[in-house]
PDB file of N, CA and C in Angstrom:
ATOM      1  N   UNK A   1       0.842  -1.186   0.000  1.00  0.00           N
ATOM      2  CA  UNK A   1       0.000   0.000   0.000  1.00  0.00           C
ATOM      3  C   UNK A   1       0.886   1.248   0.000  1.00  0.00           C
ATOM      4  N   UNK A   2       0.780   1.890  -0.998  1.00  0.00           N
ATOM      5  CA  UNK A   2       1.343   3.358  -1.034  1.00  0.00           C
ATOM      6  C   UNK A   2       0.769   4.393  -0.176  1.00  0.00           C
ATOM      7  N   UNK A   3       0.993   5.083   0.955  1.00  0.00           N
ATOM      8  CA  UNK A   3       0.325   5.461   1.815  1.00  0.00           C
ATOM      9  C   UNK A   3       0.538   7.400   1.217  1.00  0.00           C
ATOM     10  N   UNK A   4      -0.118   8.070   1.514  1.00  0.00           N
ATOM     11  CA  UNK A   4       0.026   9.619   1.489  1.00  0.00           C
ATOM     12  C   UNK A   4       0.646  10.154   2.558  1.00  0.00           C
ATOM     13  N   UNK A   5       1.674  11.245   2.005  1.00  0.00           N
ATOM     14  CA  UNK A   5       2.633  11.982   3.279  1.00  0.00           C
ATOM     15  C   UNK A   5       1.583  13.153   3.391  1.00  0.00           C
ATOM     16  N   UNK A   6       1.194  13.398   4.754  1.00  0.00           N
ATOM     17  CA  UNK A   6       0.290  14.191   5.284  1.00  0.00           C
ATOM     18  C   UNK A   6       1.251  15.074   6.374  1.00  0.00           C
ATOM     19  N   UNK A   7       0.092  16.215   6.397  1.00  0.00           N
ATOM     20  CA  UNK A   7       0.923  17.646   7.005  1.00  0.00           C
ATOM     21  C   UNK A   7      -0.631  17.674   8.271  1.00  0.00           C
ATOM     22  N   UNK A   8      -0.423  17.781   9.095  1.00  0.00           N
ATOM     23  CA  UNK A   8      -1.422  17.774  10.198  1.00  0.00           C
ATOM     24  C   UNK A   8      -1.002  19.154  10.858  1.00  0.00           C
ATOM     25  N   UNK A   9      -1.901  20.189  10.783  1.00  0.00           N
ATOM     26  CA  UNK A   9      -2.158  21.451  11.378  1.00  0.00           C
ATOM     27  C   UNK A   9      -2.789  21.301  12.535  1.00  0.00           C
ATOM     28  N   UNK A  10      -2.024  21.539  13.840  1.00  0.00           N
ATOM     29  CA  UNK A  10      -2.825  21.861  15.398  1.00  0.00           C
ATOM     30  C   UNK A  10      -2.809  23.152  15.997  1.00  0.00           C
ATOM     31  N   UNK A  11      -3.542  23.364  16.969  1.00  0.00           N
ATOM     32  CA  UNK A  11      -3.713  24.410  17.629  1.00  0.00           C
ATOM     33  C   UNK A  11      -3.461  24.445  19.140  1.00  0.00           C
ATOM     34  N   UNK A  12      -3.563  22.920  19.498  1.00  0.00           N
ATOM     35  CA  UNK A  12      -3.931  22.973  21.292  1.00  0.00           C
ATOM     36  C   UNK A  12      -3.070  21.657  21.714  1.00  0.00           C
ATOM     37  N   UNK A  13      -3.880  20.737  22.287  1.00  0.00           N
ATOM     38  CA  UNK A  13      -3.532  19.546  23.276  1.00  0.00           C
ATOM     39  C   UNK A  13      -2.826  18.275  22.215  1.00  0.00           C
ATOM     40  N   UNK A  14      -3.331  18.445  20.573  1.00  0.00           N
ATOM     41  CA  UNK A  14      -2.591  17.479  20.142  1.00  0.00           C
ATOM     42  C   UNK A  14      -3.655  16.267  19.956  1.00  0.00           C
ATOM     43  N   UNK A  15      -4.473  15.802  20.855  1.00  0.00           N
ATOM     44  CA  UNK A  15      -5.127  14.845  20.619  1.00  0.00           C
ATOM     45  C   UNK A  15      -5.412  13.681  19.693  1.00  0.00           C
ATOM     46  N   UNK A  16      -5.497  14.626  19.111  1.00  0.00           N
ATOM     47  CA  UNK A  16      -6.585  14.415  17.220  1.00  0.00           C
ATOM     48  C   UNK A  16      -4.955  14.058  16.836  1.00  0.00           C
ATOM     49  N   UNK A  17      -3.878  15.135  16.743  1.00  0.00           N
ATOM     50  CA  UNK A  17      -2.541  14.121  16.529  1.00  0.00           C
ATOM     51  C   UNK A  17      -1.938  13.060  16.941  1.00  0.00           C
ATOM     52  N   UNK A  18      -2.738  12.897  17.554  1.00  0.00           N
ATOM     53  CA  UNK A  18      -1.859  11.519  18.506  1.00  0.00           C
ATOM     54  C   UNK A  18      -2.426  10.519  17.967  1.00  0.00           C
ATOM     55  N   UNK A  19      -3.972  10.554  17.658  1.00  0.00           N
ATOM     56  CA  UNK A  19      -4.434   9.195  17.132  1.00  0.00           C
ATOM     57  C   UNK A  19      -4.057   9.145  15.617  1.00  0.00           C
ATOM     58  N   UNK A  20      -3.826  10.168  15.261  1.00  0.00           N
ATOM     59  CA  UNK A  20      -3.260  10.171  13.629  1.00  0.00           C
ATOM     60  C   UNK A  20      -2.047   9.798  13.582  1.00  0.00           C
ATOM     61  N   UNK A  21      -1.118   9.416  14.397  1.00  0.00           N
ATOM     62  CA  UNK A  21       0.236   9.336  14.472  1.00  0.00           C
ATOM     63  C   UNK A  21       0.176   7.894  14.772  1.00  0.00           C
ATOM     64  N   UNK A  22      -0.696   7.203  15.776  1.00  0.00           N
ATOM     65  CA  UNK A  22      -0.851   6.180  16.503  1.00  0.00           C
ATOM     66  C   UNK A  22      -1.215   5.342  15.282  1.00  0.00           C
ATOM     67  N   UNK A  23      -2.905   5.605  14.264  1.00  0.00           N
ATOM     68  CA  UNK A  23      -2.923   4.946  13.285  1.00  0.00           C
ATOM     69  C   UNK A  23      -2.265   4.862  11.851  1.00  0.00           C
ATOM     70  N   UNK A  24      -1.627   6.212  12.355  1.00  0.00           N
ATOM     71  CA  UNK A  24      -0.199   5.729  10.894  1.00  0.00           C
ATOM     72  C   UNK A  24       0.052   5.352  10.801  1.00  0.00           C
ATOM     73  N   UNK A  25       0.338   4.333  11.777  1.00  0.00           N
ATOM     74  CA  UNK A  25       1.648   3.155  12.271  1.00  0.00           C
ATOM     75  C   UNK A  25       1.167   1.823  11.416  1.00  0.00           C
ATOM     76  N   UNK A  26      -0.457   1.784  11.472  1.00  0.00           N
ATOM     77  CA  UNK A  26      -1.008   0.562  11.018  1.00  0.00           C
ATOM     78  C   UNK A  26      -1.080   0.836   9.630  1.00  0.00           C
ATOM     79  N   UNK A  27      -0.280  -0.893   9.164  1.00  0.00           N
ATOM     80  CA  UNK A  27      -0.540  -1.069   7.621  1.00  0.00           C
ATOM     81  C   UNK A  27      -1.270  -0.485   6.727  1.00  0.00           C
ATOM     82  N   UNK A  28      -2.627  -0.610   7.008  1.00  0.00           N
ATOM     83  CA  UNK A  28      -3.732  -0.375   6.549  1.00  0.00           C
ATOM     84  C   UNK A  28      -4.250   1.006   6.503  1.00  0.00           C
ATOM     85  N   UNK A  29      -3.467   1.848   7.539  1.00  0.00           N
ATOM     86  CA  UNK A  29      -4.108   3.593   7.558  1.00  0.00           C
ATOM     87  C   UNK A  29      -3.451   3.942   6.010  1.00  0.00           C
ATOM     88  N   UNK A  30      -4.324   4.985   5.482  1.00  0.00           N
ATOM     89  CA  UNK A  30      -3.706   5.430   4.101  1.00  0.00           C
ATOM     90  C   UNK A  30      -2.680   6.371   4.404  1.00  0.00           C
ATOM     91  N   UNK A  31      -2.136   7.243   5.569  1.00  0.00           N
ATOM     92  CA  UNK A  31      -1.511   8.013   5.850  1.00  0.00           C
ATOM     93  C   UNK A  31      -0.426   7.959   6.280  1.00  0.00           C
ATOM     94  N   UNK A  32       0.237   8.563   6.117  1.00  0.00           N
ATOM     95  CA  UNK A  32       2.083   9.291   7.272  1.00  0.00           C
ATOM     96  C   UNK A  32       2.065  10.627   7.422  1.00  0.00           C
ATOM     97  N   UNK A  33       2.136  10.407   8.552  1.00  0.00           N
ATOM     98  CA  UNK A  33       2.419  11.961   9.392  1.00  0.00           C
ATOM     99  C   UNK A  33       3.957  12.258   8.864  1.00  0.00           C
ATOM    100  N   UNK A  34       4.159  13.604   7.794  1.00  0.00           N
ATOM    101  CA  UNK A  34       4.864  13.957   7.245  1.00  0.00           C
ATOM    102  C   UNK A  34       5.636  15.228   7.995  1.00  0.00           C
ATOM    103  N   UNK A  35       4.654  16.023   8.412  1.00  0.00           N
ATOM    104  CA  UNK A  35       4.738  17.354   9.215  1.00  0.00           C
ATOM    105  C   UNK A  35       3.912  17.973   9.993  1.00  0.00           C
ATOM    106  N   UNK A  36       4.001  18.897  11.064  1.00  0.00           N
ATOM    107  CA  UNK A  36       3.129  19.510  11.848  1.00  0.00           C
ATOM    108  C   UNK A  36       3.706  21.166  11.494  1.00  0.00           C
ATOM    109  N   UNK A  37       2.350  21.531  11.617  1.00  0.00           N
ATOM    110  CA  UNK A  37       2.157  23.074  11.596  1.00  0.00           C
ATOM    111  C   UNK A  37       1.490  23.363  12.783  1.00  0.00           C
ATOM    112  N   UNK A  38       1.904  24.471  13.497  1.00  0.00           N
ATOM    113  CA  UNK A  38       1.222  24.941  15.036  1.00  0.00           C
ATOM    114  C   UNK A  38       1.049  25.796  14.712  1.00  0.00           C
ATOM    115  N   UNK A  39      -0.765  26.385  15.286  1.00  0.00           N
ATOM    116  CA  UNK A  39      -0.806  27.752  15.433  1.00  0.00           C
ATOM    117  C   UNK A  39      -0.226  28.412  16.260  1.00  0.00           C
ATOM    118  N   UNK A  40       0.135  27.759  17.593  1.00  0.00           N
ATOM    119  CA  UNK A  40       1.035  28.568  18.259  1.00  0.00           C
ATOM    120  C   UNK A  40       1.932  27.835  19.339  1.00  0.00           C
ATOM    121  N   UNK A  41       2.948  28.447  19.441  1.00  0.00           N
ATOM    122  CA  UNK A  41       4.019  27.574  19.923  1.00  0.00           C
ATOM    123  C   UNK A  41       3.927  26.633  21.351  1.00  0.00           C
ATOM    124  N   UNK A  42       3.053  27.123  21.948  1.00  0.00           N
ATOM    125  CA  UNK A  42       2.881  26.585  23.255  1.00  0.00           C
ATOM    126  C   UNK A  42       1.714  25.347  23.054  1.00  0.00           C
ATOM    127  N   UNK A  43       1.767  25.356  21.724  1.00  0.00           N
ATOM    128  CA  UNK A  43       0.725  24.164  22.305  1.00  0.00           C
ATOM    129  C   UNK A  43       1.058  22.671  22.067  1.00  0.00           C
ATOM    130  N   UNK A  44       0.558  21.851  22.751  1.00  0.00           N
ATOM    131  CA  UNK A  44       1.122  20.404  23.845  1.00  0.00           C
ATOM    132  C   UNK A  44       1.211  19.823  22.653  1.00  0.00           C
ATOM    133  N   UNK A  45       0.377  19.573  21.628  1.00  0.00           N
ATOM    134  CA  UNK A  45       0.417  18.273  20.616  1.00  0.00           C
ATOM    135  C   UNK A  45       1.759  18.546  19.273  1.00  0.00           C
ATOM    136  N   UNK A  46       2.432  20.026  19.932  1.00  0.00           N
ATOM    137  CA  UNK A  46       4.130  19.720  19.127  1.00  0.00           C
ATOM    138  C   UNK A  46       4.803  19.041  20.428  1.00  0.00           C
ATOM    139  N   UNK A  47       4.662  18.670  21.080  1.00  0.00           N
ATOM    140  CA  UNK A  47       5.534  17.363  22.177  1.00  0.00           C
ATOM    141  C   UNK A  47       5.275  16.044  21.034  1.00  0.00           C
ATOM    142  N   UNK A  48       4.032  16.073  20.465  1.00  0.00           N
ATOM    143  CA  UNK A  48       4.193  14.687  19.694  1.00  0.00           C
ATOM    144  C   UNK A  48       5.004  14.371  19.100  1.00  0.00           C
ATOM    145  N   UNK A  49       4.790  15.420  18.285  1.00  0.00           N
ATOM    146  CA  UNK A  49       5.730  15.780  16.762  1.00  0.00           C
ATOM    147  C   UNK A  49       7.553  15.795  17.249  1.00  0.00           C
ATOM    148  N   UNK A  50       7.461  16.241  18.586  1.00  0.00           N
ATOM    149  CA  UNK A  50       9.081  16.055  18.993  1.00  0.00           C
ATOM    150  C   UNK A  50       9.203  14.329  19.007  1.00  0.00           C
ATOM    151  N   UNK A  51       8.094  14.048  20.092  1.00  0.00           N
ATOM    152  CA  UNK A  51       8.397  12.367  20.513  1.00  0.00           C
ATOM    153  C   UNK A  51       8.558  11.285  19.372  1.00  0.00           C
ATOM    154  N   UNK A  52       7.956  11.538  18.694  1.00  0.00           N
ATOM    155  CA  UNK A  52       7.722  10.974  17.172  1.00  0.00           C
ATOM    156  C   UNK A  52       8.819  11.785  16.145  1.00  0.00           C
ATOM    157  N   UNK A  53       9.824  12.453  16.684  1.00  0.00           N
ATOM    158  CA  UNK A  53      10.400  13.101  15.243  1.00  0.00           C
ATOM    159  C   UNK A  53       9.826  13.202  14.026  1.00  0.00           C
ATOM    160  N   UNK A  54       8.663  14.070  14.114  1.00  0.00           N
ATOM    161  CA  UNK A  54       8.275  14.374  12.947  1.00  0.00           C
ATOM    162  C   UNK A  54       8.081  15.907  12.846  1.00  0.00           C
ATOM    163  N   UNK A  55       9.172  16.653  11.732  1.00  0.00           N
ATOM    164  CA  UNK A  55       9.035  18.370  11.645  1.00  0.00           C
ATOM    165  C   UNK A  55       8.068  18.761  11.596  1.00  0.00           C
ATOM    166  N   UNK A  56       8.036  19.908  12.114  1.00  0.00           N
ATOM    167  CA  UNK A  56       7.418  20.843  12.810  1.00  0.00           C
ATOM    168  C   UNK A  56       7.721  22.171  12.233  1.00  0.00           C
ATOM    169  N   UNK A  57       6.653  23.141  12.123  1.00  0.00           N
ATOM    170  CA  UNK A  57       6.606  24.721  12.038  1.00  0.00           C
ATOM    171  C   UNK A  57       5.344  25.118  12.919  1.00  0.00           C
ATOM    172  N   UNK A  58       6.266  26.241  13.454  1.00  0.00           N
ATOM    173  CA  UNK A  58       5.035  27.436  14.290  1.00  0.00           C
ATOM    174  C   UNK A  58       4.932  28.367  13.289  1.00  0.00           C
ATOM    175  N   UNK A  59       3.579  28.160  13.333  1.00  0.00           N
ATOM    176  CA  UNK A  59       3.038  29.929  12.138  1.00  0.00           C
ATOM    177  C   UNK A  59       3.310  30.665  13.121  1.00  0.00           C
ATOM    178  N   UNK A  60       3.772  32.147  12.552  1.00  0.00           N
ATOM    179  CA  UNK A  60       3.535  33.109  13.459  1.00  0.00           C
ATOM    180  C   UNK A  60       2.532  34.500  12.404  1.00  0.00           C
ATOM    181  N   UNK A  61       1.480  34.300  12.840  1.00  0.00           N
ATOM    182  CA  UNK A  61       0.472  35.279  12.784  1.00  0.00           C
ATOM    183  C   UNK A  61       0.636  36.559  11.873  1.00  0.00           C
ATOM    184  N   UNK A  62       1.894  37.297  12.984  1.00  0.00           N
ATOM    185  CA  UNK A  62       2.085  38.641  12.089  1.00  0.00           C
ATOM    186  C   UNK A  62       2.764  38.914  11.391  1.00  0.00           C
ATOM    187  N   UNK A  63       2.970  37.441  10.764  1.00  0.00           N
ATOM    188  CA  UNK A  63       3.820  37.539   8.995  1.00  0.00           C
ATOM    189  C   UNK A  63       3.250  37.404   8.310  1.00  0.00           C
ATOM    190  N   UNK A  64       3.323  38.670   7.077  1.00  0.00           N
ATOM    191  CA  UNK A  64       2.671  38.176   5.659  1.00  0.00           C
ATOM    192  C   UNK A  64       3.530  36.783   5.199  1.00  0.00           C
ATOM    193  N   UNK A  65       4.422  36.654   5.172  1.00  0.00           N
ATOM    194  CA  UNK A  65       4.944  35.100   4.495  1.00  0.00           C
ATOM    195  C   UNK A  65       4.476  34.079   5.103  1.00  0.00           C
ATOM    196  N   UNK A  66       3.216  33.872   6.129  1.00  0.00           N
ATOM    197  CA  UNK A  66       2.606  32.087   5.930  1.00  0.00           C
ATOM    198  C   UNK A  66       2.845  31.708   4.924  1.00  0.00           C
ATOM    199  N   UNK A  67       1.711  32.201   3.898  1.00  0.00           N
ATOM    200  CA  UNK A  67       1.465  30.995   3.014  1.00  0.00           C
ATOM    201  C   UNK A  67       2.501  30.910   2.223  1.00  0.00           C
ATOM    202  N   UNK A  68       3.648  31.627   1.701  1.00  0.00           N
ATOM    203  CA  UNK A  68       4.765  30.950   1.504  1.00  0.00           C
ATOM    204  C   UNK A  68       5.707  30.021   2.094  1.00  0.00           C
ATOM    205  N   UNK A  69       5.530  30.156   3.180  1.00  0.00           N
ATOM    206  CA  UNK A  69       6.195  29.375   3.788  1.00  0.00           C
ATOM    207  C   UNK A  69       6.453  27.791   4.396  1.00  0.00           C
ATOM    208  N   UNK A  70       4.573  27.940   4.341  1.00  0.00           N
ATOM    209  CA  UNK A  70       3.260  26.814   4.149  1.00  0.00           C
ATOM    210  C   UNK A  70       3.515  25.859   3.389  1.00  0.00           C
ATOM    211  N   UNK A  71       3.926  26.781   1.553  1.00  0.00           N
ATOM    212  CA  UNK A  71       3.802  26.014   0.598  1.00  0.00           C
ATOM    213  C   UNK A  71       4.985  25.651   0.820  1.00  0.00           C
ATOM    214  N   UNK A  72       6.422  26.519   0.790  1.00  0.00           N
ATOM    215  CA  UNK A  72       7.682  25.953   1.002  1.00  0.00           C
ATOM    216  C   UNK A  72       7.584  24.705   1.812  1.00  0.00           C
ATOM    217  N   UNK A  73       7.630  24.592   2.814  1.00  0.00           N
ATOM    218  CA  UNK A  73       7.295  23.537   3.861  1.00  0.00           C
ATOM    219  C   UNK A  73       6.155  22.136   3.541  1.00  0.00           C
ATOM    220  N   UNK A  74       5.590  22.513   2.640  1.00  0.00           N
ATOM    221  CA  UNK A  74       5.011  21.414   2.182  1.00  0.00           C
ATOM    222  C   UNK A  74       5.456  20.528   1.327  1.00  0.00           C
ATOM    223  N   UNK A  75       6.236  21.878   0.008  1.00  0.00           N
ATOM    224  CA  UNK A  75       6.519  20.840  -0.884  1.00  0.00           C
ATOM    225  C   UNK A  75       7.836  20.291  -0.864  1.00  0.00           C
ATOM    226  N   UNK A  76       8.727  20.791   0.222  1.00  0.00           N
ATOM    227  CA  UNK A  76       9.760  20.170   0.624  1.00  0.00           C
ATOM    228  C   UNK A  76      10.011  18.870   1.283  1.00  0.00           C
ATOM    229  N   UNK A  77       8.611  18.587   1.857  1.00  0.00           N
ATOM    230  CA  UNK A  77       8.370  17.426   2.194  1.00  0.00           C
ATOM    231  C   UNK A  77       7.151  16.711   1.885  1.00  0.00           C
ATOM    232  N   UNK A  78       7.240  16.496   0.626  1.00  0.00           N
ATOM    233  CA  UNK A  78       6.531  16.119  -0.379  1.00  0.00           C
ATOM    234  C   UNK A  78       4.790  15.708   0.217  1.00  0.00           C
ATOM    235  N   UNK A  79       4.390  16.352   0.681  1.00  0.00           N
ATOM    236  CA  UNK A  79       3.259  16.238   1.300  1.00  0.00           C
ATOM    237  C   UNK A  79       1.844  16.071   0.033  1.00  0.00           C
ATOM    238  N   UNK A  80       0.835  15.521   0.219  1.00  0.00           N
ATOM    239  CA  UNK A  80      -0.185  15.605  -0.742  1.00  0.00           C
ATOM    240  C   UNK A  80      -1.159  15.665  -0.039  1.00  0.00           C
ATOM    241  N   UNK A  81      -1.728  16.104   1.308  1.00  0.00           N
ATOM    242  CA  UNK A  81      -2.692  15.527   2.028  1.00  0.00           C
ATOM    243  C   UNK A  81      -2.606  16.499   3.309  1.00  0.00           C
ATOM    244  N   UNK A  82      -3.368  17.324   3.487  1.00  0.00           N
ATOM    245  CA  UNK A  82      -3.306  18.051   4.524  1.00  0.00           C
ATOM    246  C   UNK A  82      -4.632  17.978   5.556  1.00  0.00           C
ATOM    247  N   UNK A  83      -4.285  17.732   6.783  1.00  0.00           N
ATOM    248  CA  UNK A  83      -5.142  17.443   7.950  1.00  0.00           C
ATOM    249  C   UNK A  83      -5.466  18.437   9.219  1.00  0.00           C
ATOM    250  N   UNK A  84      -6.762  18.450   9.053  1.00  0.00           N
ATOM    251  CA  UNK A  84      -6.975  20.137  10.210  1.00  0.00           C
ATOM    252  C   UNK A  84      -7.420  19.153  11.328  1.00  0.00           C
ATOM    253  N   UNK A  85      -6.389  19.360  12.756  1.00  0.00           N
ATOM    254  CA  UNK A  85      -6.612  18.168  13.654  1.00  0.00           C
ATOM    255  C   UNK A  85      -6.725  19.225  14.609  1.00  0.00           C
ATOM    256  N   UNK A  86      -7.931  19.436  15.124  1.00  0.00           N
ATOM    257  CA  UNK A  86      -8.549  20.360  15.787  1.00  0.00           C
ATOM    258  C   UNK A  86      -7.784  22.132  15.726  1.00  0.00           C
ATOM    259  N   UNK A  87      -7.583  22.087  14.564  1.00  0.00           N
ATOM    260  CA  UNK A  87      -6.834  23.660  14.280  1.00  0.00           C
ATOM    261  C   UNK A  87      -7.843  24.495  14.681  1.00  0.00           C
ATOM    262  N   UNK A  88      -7.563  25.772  15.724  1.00  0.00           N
ATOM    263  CA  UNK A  88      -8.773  26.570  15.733  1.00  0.00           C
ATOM    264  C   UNK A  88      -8.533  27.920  14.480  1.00  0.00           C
ATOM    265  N   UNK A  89      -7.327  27.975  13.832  1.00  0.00           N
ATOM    266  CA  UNK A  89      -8.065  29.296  12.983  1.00  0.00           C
ATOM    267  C   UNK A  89      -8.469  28.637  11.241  1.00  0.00           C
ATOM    268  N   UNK A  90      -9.261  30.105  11.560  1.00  0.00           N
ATOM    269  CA  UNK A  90      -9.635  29.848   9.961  1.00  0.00           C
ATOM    270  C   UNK A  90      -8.537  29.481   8.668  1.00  0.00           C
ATOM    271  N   UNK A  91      -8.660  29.431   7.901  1.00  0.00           N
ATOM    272  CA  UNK A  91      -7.485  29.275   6.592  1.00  0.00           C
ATOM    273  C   UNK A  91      -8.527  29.905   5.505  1.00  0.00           C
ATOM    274  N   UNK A  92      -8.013  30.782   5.151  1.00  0.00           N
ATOM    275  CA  UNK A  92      -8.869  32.129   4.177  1.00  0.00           C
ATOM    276  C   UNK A  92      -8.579  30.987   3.009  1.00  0.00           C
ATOM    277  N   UNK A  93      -9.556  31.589   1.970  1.00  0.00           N
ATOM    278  CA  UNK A  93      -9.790  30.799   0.642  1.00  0.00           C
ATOM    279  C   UNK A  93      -8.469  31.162  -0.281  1.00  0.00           C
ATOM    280  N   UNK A  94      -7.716  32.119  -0.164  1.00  0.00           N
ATOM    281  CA  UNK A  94      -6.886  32.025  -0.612  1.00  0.00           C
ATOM    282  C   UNK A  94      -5.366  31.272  -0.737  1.00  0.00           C
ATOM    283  N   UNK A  95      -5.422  31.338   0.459  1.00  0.00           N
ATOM    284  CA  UNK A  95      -4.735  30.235   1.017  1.00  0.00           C
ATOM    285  C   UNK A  95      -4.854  28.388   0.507  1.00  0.00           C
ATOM    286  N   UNK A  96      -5.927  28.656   0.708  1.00  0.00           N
ATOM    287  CA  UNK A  96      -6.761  26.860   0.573  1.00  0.00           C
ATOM    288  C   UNK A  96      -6.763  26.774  -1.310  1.00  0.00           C
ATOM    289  N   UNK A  97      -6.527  27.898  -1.868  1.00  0.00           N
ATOM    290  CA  UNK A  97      -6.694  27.717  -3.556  1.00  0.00           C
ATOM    291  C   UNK A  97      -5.439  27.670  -3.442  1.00  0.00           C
ATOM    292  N   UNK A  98      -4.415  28.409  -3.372  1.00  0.00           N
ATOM    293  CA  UNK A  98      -2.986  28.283  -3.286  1.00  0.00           C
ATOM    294  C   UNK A  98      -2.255  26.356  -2.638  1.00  0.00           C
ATOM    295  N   UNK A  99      -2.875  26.119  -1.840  1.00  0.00           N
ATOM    296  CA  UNK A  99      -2.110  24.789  -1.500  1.00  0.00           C
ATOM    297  C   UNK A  99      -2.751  23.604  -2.696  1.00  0.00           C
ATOM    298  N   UNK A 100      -3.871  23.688  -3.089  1.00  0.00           N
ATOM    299  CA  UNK A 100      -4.302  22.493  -3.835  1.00  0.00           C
ATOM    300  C   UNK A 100      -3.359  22.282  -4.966  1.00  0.00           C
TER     301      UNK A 100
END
């Protein structure tokens, strides 16, 4: 099974990453946790992404270069599959036309 390298965006405790990380593991999940994006640095579910060595970026807010940086970071790690695992902000439509 050829599985998809996935980019999992959090905001908080991680949760929702943990079981995505947990069922990556199994044969059968279509996924790999490729990368994490944080909305903000303090939050618990980049401990996963450390425990699990899997890279990591903190957005920081009051840069116009997200979504470059987004895309940089994506396609550097060849990602095809992006996962909103309890992310609380929005992602403007421009953004979301730009990554497809």
């Amino acid at each position: 099974m050829v599985k998809k390298k996935a980019c999992v965006f959090i905001s908080g405790a991680g949760t929702n990453l943990k079981a995505l990380i947990k069922n990556s593991r199994e044969y059968n999940f279509p996924i790999n946790i490729g990368y994490v994006i944080s909305s903000t640095k303090k939050a618990k579910g980049l401990n996963f992404a450390k425990k699990y060595k899997i890279p990591y970026y903190i957005l920081n807010f009051n840069s116009q270069l997200n979504i470059e940086i987004i895309l940089k970071k994506l396609k550097e790690n060849d990602i095809s599959l992006i996962c909103l695992a309890g992310y609380m902000k929005i992602l403007k439509k421009t953004t979301l036309n730009c990554i497809h």
